[in-house]
Coordinates of C-alpha atoms and ligand atoms in Angstrom, one line a residue:
M23 CA 79.2 108.2 -102.1
I24 CA 79.6 108.4 -98.3
I25 CA 82.1 106.2 -96.5
G26 CA 81.9 104.8 -93.0
I27 CA 85.0 105.0 -90.8
D28 CA 85.9 103.4 -87.6
L29 CA 88.7 105.6 -86.2
G30 CA 90.1 103.4 -83.5
T31 CA 92.8 103.8 -80.9
T32 CA 94.8 100.8 -82.2
N33 CA 93.4 100.2 -85.6
S34 CA 91.1 101.9 -88.0
A35 CA 88.9 100.6 -90.9
V36 CA 86.8 102.0 -93.6
G37 CA 83.7 100.5 -95.3
V38 CA 81.4 101.4 -98.1
W39 CA 77.8 100.6 -98.9
M40 CA 77.7 98.8 -102.2
D41 CA 75.0 96.7 -104.0
G42 CA 72.8 96.8 -100.9
R43 CA 75.4 95.7 -98.3
A44 CA 78.3 97.0 -96.3
V45 CA 81.8 96.1 -97.7
L46 CA 85.1 96.7 -95.9
V47 CA 87.8 98.3 -98.0
P48 CA 91.2 96.6 -98.1
N49 CA 94.4 98.8 -97.8
P50 CA 97.3 98.4 -100.3
L51 CA 98.6 95.5 -98.1
G52 CA 95.2 93.7 -98.5
H53 CA 94.4 94.2 -94.9
M54 CA 91.0 95.4 -93.6
L55 CA 92.5 97.0 -90.5
T56 CA 95.0 99.9 -90.8
P57 CA 97.0 100.6 -87.7
S58 CA 96.3 104.1 -86.3
A59 CA 100.0 105.0 -86.5
V60 CA 102.0 107.8 -88.2
S61 CA 105.7 107.9 -88.6
L62 CA 108.1 110.4 -90.0
E63 CA 110.9 109.0 -92.2
D64 CA 113.8 110.9 -90.6
E65 CA 114.5 113.9 -88.3
S66 CA 115.1 116.3 -91.1
G67 CA 111.6 116.2 -92.4
G68 CA 111.4 113.1 -94.7
A69 CA 108.1 111.8 -95.8
L70 CA 105.3 110.6 -93.5
M71 CA 104.2 107.0 -93.3
V72 CA 100.7 105.9 -92.2
G73 CA 99.4 102.5 -91.1
L74 CA 101.5 99.3 -90.8
P75 CA 104.8 100.8 -92.0
A76 CA 104.5 103.4 -89.3
R77 CA 103.5 100.9 -86.6
E78 CA 106.5 98.6 -87.5
R79 CA 108.7 101.6 -86.8
R80 CA 107.4 102.2 -83.3
S81 CA 110.2 100.1 -81.7
T82 CA 113.0 101.1 -84.1
H83 CA 112.1 104.9 -84.3
P84 CA 110.1 105.7 -81.2
T85 CA 110.7 109.4 -81.4
L86 CA 109.5 109.6 -85.0
T87 CA 106.4 107.5 -84.5
A88 CA 103.0 108.3 -83.0
T89 CA 100.3 105.8 -81.9
A90 CA 97.3 105.8 -79.6
F91 CA 96.6 109.5 -80.3
K92 CA 92.9 108.9 -80.1
R93 CA 93.4 108.9 -76.3
L94 CA 94.5 112.6 -76.5
M95 CA 91.6 113.6 -78.9
G96 CA 90.1 116.9 -77.8
T97 CA 93.2 118.1 -75.9
E98 CA 95.9 120.5 -77.0
R99 CA 98.7 118.0 -76.3
R100 CA 101.1 118.0 -79.1
T101 CA 103.3 115.2 -80.4
L102 CA 106.6 116.1 -81.8
L103 CA 107.7 114.2 -84.9
G104 CA 111.0 115.4 -86.2
K105 CA 110.7 119.2 -86.2
R106 CA 106.9 119.5 -86.5
E107 CA 104.4 119.3 -83.7
F108 CA 101.0 117.6 -84.3
L109 CA 97.7 117.9 -82.5
P110 CA 95.9 114.7 -81.9
E111 CA 93.3 115.7 -84.5
E112 CA 96.0 116.3 -87.1
L113 CA 97.5 112.8 -86.6
S114 CA 94.0 111.4 -86.8
A115 CA 93.5 113.4 -90.0
L116 CA 96.5 111.7 -91.6
V117 CA 95.0 108.3 -90.8
L118 CA 91.6 109.4 -92.1
R119 CA 93.1 110.8 -95.3
R120 CA 94.8 107.5 -95.9
L121 CA 91.5 105.6 -95.4
K122 CA 89.8 108.1 -97.8
E123 CA 92.4 107.3 -100.4
D124 CA 92.1 103.6 -100.0
A125 CA 88.3 103.9 -100.4
E126 CA 88.8 106.1 -103.5
A127 CA 91.1 103.5 -105.1
F128 CA 88.5 100.8 -104.2
V129 CA 85.4 102.5 -105.6
G130 CA 87.2 104.4 -108.4
E131 CA 85.7 107.8 -107.6
P132 CA 86.5 110.8 -105.4
I133 CA 85.1 110.7 -101.9
T134 CA 84.2 113.8 -99.9
E135 CA 81.8 112.6 -97.2
A136 CA 82.0 110.3 -94.3
V137 CA 80.3 108.9 -91.2
I138 CA 82.9 108.6 -88.5
T139 CA 82.4 106.6 -85.3
V140 CA 83.3 107.8 -81.8
P141 CA 83.1 106.2 -78.4
A142 CA 79.6 106.8 -76.8
Y143 CA 81.3 108.6 -73.9
F144 CA 83.2 111.1 -76.0
N145 CA 82.5 114.5 -74.7
D146 CA 81.7 117.6 -76.8
K147 CA 85.4 118.6 -77.2
Q148 CA 86.4 115.1 -78.3
R149 CA 83.6 115.0 -80.8
K150 CA 84.4 118.4 -82.2
A151 CA 88.0 117.4 -82.5
T152 CA 87.0 114.2 -84.4
R153 CA 84.9 116.3 -86.7
R154 CA 87.8 118.6 -87.3
A155 CA 90.1 115.7 -88.0
G156 CA 87.6 114.6 -90.7
E157 CA 87.5 118.0 -92.2
L158 CA 91.3 118.4 -92.1
A159 CA 91.4 115.2 -94.1
G160 CA 89.2 116.7 -96.7
L161 CA 86.0 114.9 -95.6
R162 CA 82.7 116.5 -94.8
V163 CA 81.6 114.6 -91.7
E164 CA 78.0 113.7 -92.4
R165 CA 77.6 112.2 -89.0
L166 CA 79.5 111.2 -85.9
L167 CA 78.0 107.8 -84.9
N168 CA 78.4 106.2 -81.5
E169 CA 80.5 103.0 -81.8
P170 CA 78.1 100.7 -80.0
T171 CA 75.3 101.9 -82.2
A172 CA 77.5 101.1 -85.2
A173 CA 78.1 97.6 -83.7
A174 CA 74.4 97.1 -83.3
L175 CA 73.8 97.9 -87.0
A176 CA 76.6 95.5 -88.0
Y177 CA 74.9 92.7 -86.0
G178 CA 71.6 93.5 -87.7
L179 CA 70.0 94.1 -84.4
H180 CA 67.8 96.7 -85.9
D181 CA 66.1 94.0 -87.9
S182 CA 64.7 92.1 -84.9
G183 CA 61.0 92.7 -84.9
D184 CA 60.0 93.1 -81.3
E185 CA 61.2 95.5 -78.6
T186 CA 64.6 94.1 -77.6
R187 CA 67.6 95.2 -75.5
F188 CA 71.2 94.4 -76.1
L189 CA 74.5 94.9 -74.4
V190 CA 77.6 95.8 -76.4
F191 CA 80.8 94.7 -74.7
D192 CA 83.7 96.5 -76.4
L193 CA 87.2 95.8 -75.3
G194 CA 89.8 97.3 -77.6
G195 CA 93.5 98.0 -77.3
G196 CA 93.2 100.7 -74.7
T197 CA 89.6 101.2 -73.7
F198 CA 86.6 99.3 -72.4
D199 CA 83.1 100.4 -73.3
V200 CA 79.8 99.0 -72.3
S201 CA 76.5 100.1 -73.8
I202 CA 73.0 99.0 -73.5
L203 CA 70.8 99.6 -76.6
E204 CA 67.2 99.3 -77.0
I205 CA 65.5 98.6 -80.3
F206 CA 61.9 99.2 -80.9
E207 CA 60.1 99.4 -84.2
G208 CA 63.4 100.1 -86.0
V209 CA 64.5 102.7 -83.6
V210 CA 67.9 102.1 -82.0
E211 CA 68.4 103.9 -78.8
V212 CA 71.6 103.9 -76.6
R213 CA 70.1 103.6 -73.1
A214 CA 73.3 103.8 -71.2
S215 CA 77.0 103.9 -71.9
T216 CA 79.7 103.3 -69.3
G217 CA 83.2 102.0 -69.4
D218 CA 86.8 102.3 -68.2
N219 CA 89.0 104.3 -70.5
R220 CA 92.2 102.9 -69.0
L221 CA 91.5 99.2 -69.7
G222 CA 92.2 97.2 -72.8
G223 CA 94.5 94.7 -74.6
E224 CA 97.5 96.8 -73.7
D225 CA 97.0 96.2 -70.0
F226 CA 97.0 92.5 -70.7
N227 CA 100.3 92.9 -72.5
E228 CA 101.8 94.4 -69.4
L229 CA 100.8 91.3 -67.5
M230 CA 102.5 89.1 -70.1
V231 CA 105.6 91.3 -69.7
E232 CA 105.5 90.7 -65.9
L233 CA 105.2 87.0 -66.4
F234 CA 108.0 86.9 -68.9
L235 CA 110.4 88.8 -66.7
E236 CA 109.7 86.4 -63.8
R237 CA 110.0 83.3 -66.0
A238 CA 113.1 84.5 -67.8
G239 CA 114.6 85.4 -64.4
K240 CA 115.2 89.0 -65.5
D241 CA 115.2 92.0 -63.3
W242 CA 115.2 95.1 -65.4
S243 CA 113.4 97.0 -62.8
R244 CA 116.2 99.5 -62.6
G245 CA 118.0 101.3 -65.4
D246 CA 117.1 99.5 -68.5
R247 CA 113.5 98.9 -67.7
G248 CA 112.8 102.6 -68.3
D249 CA 114.4 102.5 -71.7
P250 CA 111.6 103.1 -74.3
L251 CA 113.3 100.8 -76.7
L252 CA 113.2 97.9 -74.3
T253 CA 109.7 98.7 -73.2
E254 CA 108.6 98.6 -76.8
R255 CA 110.4 95.4 -77.6
L256 CA 108.8 93.7 -74.6
R257 CA 105.4 95.0 -75.6
V258 CA 105.7 93.7 -79.2
A259 CA 106.8 90.3 -77.9
A260 CA 104.0 90.3 -75.3
E261 CA 101.4 91.1 -77.9
R262 CA 102.6 88.3 -80.2
A263 CA 102.6 85.8 -77.3
R264 CA 99.2 86.9 -76.0
R265 CA 97.7 86.4 -79.5
A266 CA 99.3 83.0 -79.6
L267 CA 97.6 82.2 -76.3
S268 CA 94.2 82.9 -78.0
E269 CA 94.9 79.8 -80.2
A270 CA 97.1 77.5 -78.1
P271 CA 97.6 76.5 -74.4
T272 CA 101.2 77.8 -74.3
A273 CA 103.2 80.5 -76.0
A274 CA 106.9 81.1 -76.3
M275 CA 108.0 84.7 -75.8
S276 CA 111.5 86.0 -76.6
V277 CA 113.2 89.3 -76.5
T278 CA 116.7 90.4 -77.5
W279 CA 118.3 93.1 -75.4
R280 CA 121.9 94.3 -75.3
D281 CA 122.9 91.5 -77.7
Q282 CA 121.5 88.8 -75.5
A283 CA 118.4 86.7 -76.3
H284 CA 116.0 86.0 -73.4
A285 CA 113.2 83.5 -73.7
A286 CA 110.4 82.0 -71.6
E287 CA 107.3 80.0 -72.1
I288 CA 103.9 81.2 -70.8
T289 CA 100.9 79.1 -70.2
A290 CA 97.3 80.1 -70.7
E291 CA 96.7 79.0 -67.2
A292 CA 99.3 81.3 -65.7
F293 CA 98.1 84.1 -67.8
E294 CA 94.5 83.7 -66.7
A295 CA 95.5 83.6 -63.0
R296 CA 97.6 86.7 -63.4
A297 CA 94.8 88.5 -65.3
A298 CA 92.2 87.9 -62.6
P299 CA 92.3 91.5 -61.3
L300 CA 91.9 92.9 -64.8
L301 CA 89.0 90.5 -65.6
A302 CA 87.4 91.6 -62.4
R303 CA 87.5 95.2 -63.6
L304 CA 85.2 94.2 -66.5
R305 CA 82.3 93.8 -64.1
D306 CA 81.7 97.2 -62.6
P307 CA 81.0 99.1 -65.9
V308 CA 78.6 96.3 -66.8
L309 CA 76.7 96.6 -63.6
R310 CA 76.6 100.4 -63.8
A311 CA 75.2 100.3 -67.4
L312 CA 72.5 97.9 -66.2
R313 CA 71.7 100.1 -63.3
D314 CA 71.7 103.4 -65.4
S315 CA 69.4 101.9 -68.0
H316 CA 67.1 100.1 -65.5
V317 CA 67.5 96.9 -67.6
K318 CA 67.9 93.5 -65.9
A319 CA 70.6 91.2 -67.2
D320 CA 68.0 88.5 -67.9
D321 CA 66.1 90.9 -70.2
L322 CA 69.1 91.3 -72.5
A323 CA 68.4 89.5 -75.8
E324 CA 72.1 89.3 -76.7
I325 CA 75.5 90.2 -75.5
V326 CA 77.5 91.4 -78.4
L327 CA 81.3 91.3 -78.4
V328 CA 83.3 94.1 -80.1
G329 CA 87.0 95.0 -80.1
G330 CA 90.0 92.9 -80.9
A331 CA 90.7 92.1 -77.2
T332 CA 87.4 90.1 -76.9
R333 CA 89.2 87.5 -79.0
M334 CA 91.0 86.4 -75.9
P335 CA 89.4 83.2 -74.6
I336 CA 89.8 84.4 -71.0
V337 CA 87.7 87.5 -71.8
R338 CA 85.0 85.4 -73.5
R339 CA 84.9 83.1 -70.5
A340 CA 84.7 86.0 -68.1
V341 CA 81.7 87.4 -70.1
T342 CA 80.0 84.0 -70.2
R343 CA 80.4 83.7 -66.4
M344 CA 79.2 87.2 -65.8
F345 CA 75.9 86.7 -67.7
G346 CA 75.5 82.9 -67.4
R347 CA 75.3 82.5 -71.2
F348 CA 77.4 82.8 -74.3
P349 CA 77.9 86.1 -76.0
S350 CA 77.3 86.5 -79.7
N351 CA 80.3 86.7 -82.0
A352 CA 78.8 86.4 -85.5
V353 CA 80.7 89.4 -86.8
N354 CA 84.5 89.9 -86.5
P355 CA 84.8 91.9 -83.3
D356 CA 87.4 94.2 -84.8
E357 CA 85.4 94.9 -87.9
A358 CA 81.9 95.3 -86.5
V359 CA 82.2 99.1 -85.9
A360 CA 83.4 99.9 -89.4
I361 CA 80.7 97.7 -90.9
G362 CA 78.1 99.5 -88.9
A363 CA 79.6 102.9 -90.0
A364 CA 79.2 101.7 -93.6
I365 CA 75.6 100.7 -93.0
Q366 CA 75.0 104.1 -91.5
A367 CA 76.7 105.7 -94.5
G368 CA 74.3 103.7 -96.7
L369 CA 71.4 105.0 -94.6
K370 CA 72.7 108.5 -95.1
S371 CA 72.8 108.1 -98.9
R372 CA 69.1 107.0 -98.6
D373 CA 69.6 103.6 -100.0
E374 CA 66.3 101.8 -100.4
A375 CA 67.3 98.7 -98.5
L376 CA 67.8 100.7 -95.3
R377 CA 65.0 103.1 -95.3
E378 CA 63.2 101.9 -92.2
I379 CA 66.0 102.2 -89.7
V380 CA 66.0 105.3 -87.5
L381 CA 68.7 105.9 -85.0
T382 CA 68.6 107.7 -81.8
D383 CA 71.3 108.0 -79.2
V384 CA 71.6 109.4 -75.7
C385 CA 73.7 112.1 -74.4
P386 CA 76.6 110.4 -72.5
Y387 CA 77.1 113.1 -69.9
S388 CA 75.0 115.7 -68.1
L389 CA 75.4 119.2 -69.6
G390 CA 74.7 122.3 -67.6
V391 CA 75.8 125.6 -66.2
E392 CA 77.7 126.8 -63.2
T393 CA 75.5 128.8 -60.9
A394 CA 75.5 130.2 -57.4
E395 CA 73.1 129.3 -54.6
R396 CA 72.0 131.8 -52.0
L397 CA 72.4 130.2 -48.6
P398 CA 70.0 130.9 -45.7
N399 CA 72.6 133.3 -44.1
G400 CA 72.5 135.5 -47.2
Q401 CA 75.9 134.3 -48.5
F402 CA 76.5 132.6 -51.8
N403 CA 77.6 129.2 -52.5
E404 CA 79.5 129.6 -55.8
G405 CA 80.5 127.0 -58.4
V406 CA 77.5 124.7 -58.2
F407 CA 76.8 122.6 -61.2
S408 CA 73.2 122.8 -62.4
P409 CA 72.4 120.2 -65.1
V410 CA 70.2 121.4 -68.0
I411 CA 70.3 118.2 -70.1
E412 CA 70.7 115.1 -67.9
R413 CA 73.0 112.1 -68.7
N414 CA 71.3 109.5 -70.9
T415 CA 68.7 111.9 -72.2
V416 CA 67.6 110.7 -75.7
I417 CA 69.0 113.1 -78.3
P418 CA 68.5 115.2 -80.2
A419 CA 67.3 117.1 -77.2
S420 CA 66.5 120.7 -76.3
R421 CA 65.9 121.7 -72.7
V422 CA 65.5 125.1 -71.1
K423 CA 66.1 126.1 -67.5
S424 CA 65.5 129.5 -65.9
Y425 CA 68.0 131.3 -63.6
F426 CA 67.5 134.5 -61.7
T427 CA 69.7 137.4 -60.7
L428 CA 71.4 137.1 -57.3
R429 CA 72.3 140.7 -56.6
D430 CA 70.4 144.0 -56.6
G431 CA 71.2 146.0 -59.6
Q432 CA 73.1 143.2 -61.3
R433 CA 73.9 144.2 -64.9
Q434 CA 74.8 140.9 -66.4
V435 CA 74.6 137.2 -65.8
R436 CA 77.5 135.0 -66.6
F437 CA 77.3 131.2 -67.1
G438 CA 80.1 128.7 -67.3
I439 CA 79.1 125.7 -69.4
Y440 CA 80.1 122.3 -68.1
Q441 CA 79.8 118.7 -68.9
G442 CA 80.0 116.0 -66.2
E443 CA 78.3 114.6 -63.1
S444 CA 79.9 116.4 -60.2
R445 CA 77.9 118.9 -58.2
N446 CA 81.1 120.9 -58.0
A447 CA 81.3 122.6 -61.4
K448 CA 85.1 122.7 -61.3
E449 CA 85.3 119.0 -61.2
N450 CA 83.5 118.8 -64.5
I451 CA 84.8 119.6 -68.0
R452 CA 84.4 123.2 -68.9
L453 CA 83.2 123.7 -72.4
G454 CA 82.9 127.4 -72.5
G455 CA 81.1 130.4 -71.1
I456 CA 78.4 132.8 -72.0
E457 CA 77.4 136.3 -70.7
V458 CA 74.1 138.1 -71.2
P459 CA 73.2 141.7 -70.1
V460 CA 70.2 142.1 -67.9
P461 CA 68.3 145.3 -66.8
P462 CA 69.2 146.5 -63.3
A463 CA 66.5 145.4 -60.8
P464 CA 66.2 143.9 -57.3
A465 CA 67.8 140.5 -56.9
G466 CA 65.7 137.6 -58.1
E467 CA 63.5 139.7 -60.3
V468 CA 65.1 139.2 -63.7
G469 CA 65.2 135.8 -65.2
V470 CA 67.4 134.3 -67.9
D471 CA 66.2 131.2 -69.9
V472 CA 69.1 129.0 -70.8
R473 CA 68.4 126.6 -73.6
F474 CA 70.7 123.7 -74.4
T475 CA 70.3 122.0 -77.7
Y476 CA 72.3 118.8 -78.2
D477 CA 72.1 117.3 -81.7
V478 CA 72.5 113.7 -83.0
N479 CA 76.2 114.3 -83.6
G480 CA 76.7 115.2 -79.9
L481 CA 77.3 118.8 -80.6
L482 CA 76.0 121.4 -78.3
E483 CA 74.4 124.8 -78.7
V484 CA 73.6 127.1 -75.8
D485 CA 71.2 130.0 -76.0
A486 CA 70.7 132.5 -73.1
H487 CA 67.5 134.6 -73.4
V488 CA 66.3 137.4 -71.2
P489 CA 62.5 137.6 -71.6
A490 CA 62.4 141.0 -70.0
T491 CA 64.5 142.6 -72.8
G492 CA 64.3 140.0 -75.6
E493 CA 68.1 139.9 -75.5
H494 CA 69.7 136.6 -76.8
R495 CA 73.2 135.4 -76.6
Q496 CA 74.3 132.2 -78.3
L497 CA 77.4 130.2 -77.8
V498 CA 79.1 128.3 -80.5
I499 CA 81.7 126.4 -78.5
A500 CA 84.1 125.9 -81.4
D501 CA 84.6 129.7 -81.5
E502 CA 85.7 129.6 -77.9
E503 CA 88.5 127.4 -78.8
G504 CA 89.9 130.0 -81.0
A505 CA 89.8 127.9 -84.2
S506 CA 88.7 130.5 -86.6
A507 CA 87.8 129.5 -90.2
V508 CA 91.0 131.1 -91.5
D509 CA 93.2 129.2 -89.1
F510 CA 91.5 126.0 -89.9
E511 CA 92.0 126.5 -93.7
K512 CA 95.6 127.2 -93.1
R513 CA 96.1 124.1 -91.0
R514 CA 94.3 122.0 -93.6
A515 CA 96.5 123.4 -96.3
E516 CA 99.7 122.8 -94.3
L517 CA 98.6 119.2 -93.6
A518 CA 97.8 118.6 -97.2
A519 CA 101.2 119.9 -98.2
L520 CA 103.1 117.5 -96.0
K521 CA 105.3 115.1 -97.8
R522 CA 103.8 111.6 -97.6
H523 CA 104.7 108.3 -99.0
P524 CA 102.1 107.2 -101.6
R525 CA 99.9 104.4 -100.5
E526 CA 101.3 102.2 -103.3
D527 CA 104.6 102.3 -101.3
D528 CA 103.0 100.9 -98.2
A529 CA 103.6 97.2 -98.7
N530 CA 107.3 97.8 -99.5
R531 CA 107.7 100.2 -96.6
A532 CA 106.0 97.9 -94.2
A533 CA 108.2 94.9 -95.2
L534 CA 111.4 97.0 -94.9
A535 CA 110.4 98.5 -91.5
R536 CA 109.6 95.0 -90.3
A537 CA 112.9 93.7 -91.5
L538 CA 114.7 96.5 -89.7
R539 CA 112.9 95.7 -86.5
C540 CA 113.7 92.0 -86.8
F541 CA 117.4 92.9 -87.5
E542 CA 117.4 94.8 -84.2
D543 CA 115.5 92.0 -82.4
F544 CA 117.5 89.0 -83.5
L545 CA 121.1 87.9 -82.9
G546 CA 123.7 85.8 -84.5
A547 CA 122.8 83.7 -87.6
K548 CA 119.2 84.9 -87.6
R549 CA 120.3 88.5 -87.6
Q550 CA 122.8 87.9 -90.4
F551 CA 120.1 86.2 -92.4
V552 CA 117.7 89.1 -92.0
G553 CA 120.5 91.5 -93.0
Q554 CA 121.1 89.6 -96.2
A555 CA 117.4 89.2 -97.1
T556 CA 117.0 93.0 -96.5
A557 CA 119.9 93.9 -98.7
Q558 CA 118.6 91.7 -101.5
F559 CA 115.2 93.3 -101.3
E560 CA 116.6 96.8 -101.4
A561 CA 118.6 95.9 -104.5
V562 CA 115.5 94.8 -106.3
L563 CA 113.6 97.9 -105.1
D564 CA 116.3 100.1 -106.7
G565 CA 115.6 98.2 -110.0
Q566 CA 112.0 99.5 -109.9
D567 CA 110.5 96.6 -111.8
P568 CA 107.1 96.3 -110.1
R569 CA 106.8 92.5 -110.7
E570 CA 110.3 91.8 -109.5
V571 CA 109.7 94.0 -106.5
E572 CA 106.5 92.2 -105.6
R573 CA 108.2 88.8 -105.9
A574 CA 111.1 89.9 -103.8
R575 CA 108.8 91.4 -101.2
E576 CA 106.8 88.2 -100.8
Q577 CA 110.1 86.3 -100.4
L578 CA 111.3 88.7 -97.7
I579 CA 107.9 88.5 -95.9
A580 CA 108.1 84.7 -96.1
T581 CA 111.6 84.7 -94.6
L582 CA 110.4 87.0 -91.7
D583 CA 107.3 84.9 -91.1
E584 CA 109.5 81.9 -90.7
L585 CA 111.7 83.6 -88.3
E586 CA 109.2 85.3 -86.0
G587 CA 105.7 84.0 -87.0
E588 CA 103.2 85.9 -89.1
T589 CA 102.7 89.6 -88.7
W590 CA 99.5 90.7 -87.0
L591 CA 97.2 93.6 -86.9
Ligands
LIG13 P1 90.8 97.1 -81.5 O1 91.0 98.4 -80.7 O2 89.4 96.7 -81.6 O3 91.5 97.2 -82.8 O4 91.5 96.0 -80.7 C1 92.9 96.0 -80.5 C2 93.2 95.0 -79.4 O5 92.8 93.7 -79.8 C3 94.7 94.9 -79.2 O6 95.0 95.1 -77.8 C4 95.0 93.5 -79.6 O7 96.0 92.9 -78.9 C5 93.7 92.7 -79.4 N1 93.6 91.6 -80.3 C6 93.4 91.5 -81.6 N2 93.4 90.2 -82.0 C7 93.6 89.4 -80.9 C8 93.8 88.0 -80.7 N3 93.7 87.1 -81.7 N4 94.0 87.6 -79.5 C9 94.2 88.5 -78.4 N5 94.0 89.8 -78.6 C10 93.8 90.3 -79.8

């Protein structure tokens, strides 16, 4: 069986194709969303926690907890947890492995294959890193699926008979993605994908924090304001209040700092007024996507909402105003991508019910080589980017372009491989380089055919061929990054050997981590109450009677819910 995984910045989810339909898999806490968070128990190398227990520790143990690592995917930036450094793909692998285990417990059989979703704009490096994350987690990545394409599948857009076009409006925790899809005779094609990778629910939280500080008359602009603990506390309180504003016209926000409680009330109206500049930023990527795809807004059959932050009424209103009509929201916006991934997994397993759907995508960036141009004065203009596969080309695609020697007697031609839109190669992302020997001859006489092949997973192969000698050079970009097969196996083994809390522990760990956070957040009688409730729960935990533990946990959660409202994902 193949599973479908939405590996998100804030939350992740996993689905399976069962009895002819996509089903989301609950984690041990019974939630369909698992926070993309990893936390180490203590400095000296205790066990790792993944999901909600880890996220609950972000404010109490900021240096032992990692979140939002998807933003770093494809980079070498390491996160230090205790004594060990983790690459973004390793942290992602820990989340993937947990989802794999949840799915195995759900279906009762080992799982080794997955479809994993990635943002449509993810470049080659980010896609390769995601693939490696899957492999580090012990999953063969059957396919990397673009998130908007997954959302389209979840909405059943592929079932609409005629040629139709849709816009997927995806506002998550930290990123905003707009895609225009076209569906014709069961073929789904991403016509354009744009976005703003610095815009999401978190930015709206910052506005809530601003409003709160003004209302509560606090000026923490100096000193304390830089304290990560205070920042995280404000963030948690803002998130809670912002979610409350999705349901009610006002929300109370409170934060305890240096043994003092600070509170303020925030109205939906004030929030909307403050959010105007952020809401305005939603417009540009939409216009760019329409322009790139040559689709008119009126020709869109539907506007599909994806991403938890589209639950905010102010965002829904902004979308309605932008298009002059209501968006569709038949599928839970934070589950749509995982459901789509599960449908694609079903498709991969060749399930009967899905046989007719074919998927195609487009290449999100232009791919090409760095070349030099000869100027009229005989000099060279170096570092010019020459695209071989243009942005928004339907993939899989294979294109060839010929380049000629620039100097007499030149013995080799060297190409830098880049991804991006700038004419100046250095401003684009360098993916690697390739060199091919050529027979010495006068300038411009020897040609090299450079073929770029981009497959459905968004992985690139480059082949340089010299027709004069029959010489070929191929580039496997993964090799350039120095990740040899031996290294990879070693990393996988190291990751697998890390001590981890078993998933069965998650519910108890999450409740305890939350109690600890509340203890730090509250003061006076409330704090004492939390302290007592925690001690009672710990005593029952020591007794190790599963039924008693479950009862005590539910009691602790009920107490915390009463004190701070229900927990959220
Ligand atoms: P995602 O990346 O799709 O999991 O979306 C996460 C974002 O959705 C976070 O910024 C959450 O604050 C936001 N979100 C989820 N539920 C709600 C809600 N009910 N009201 C407002 N924002 C929400």
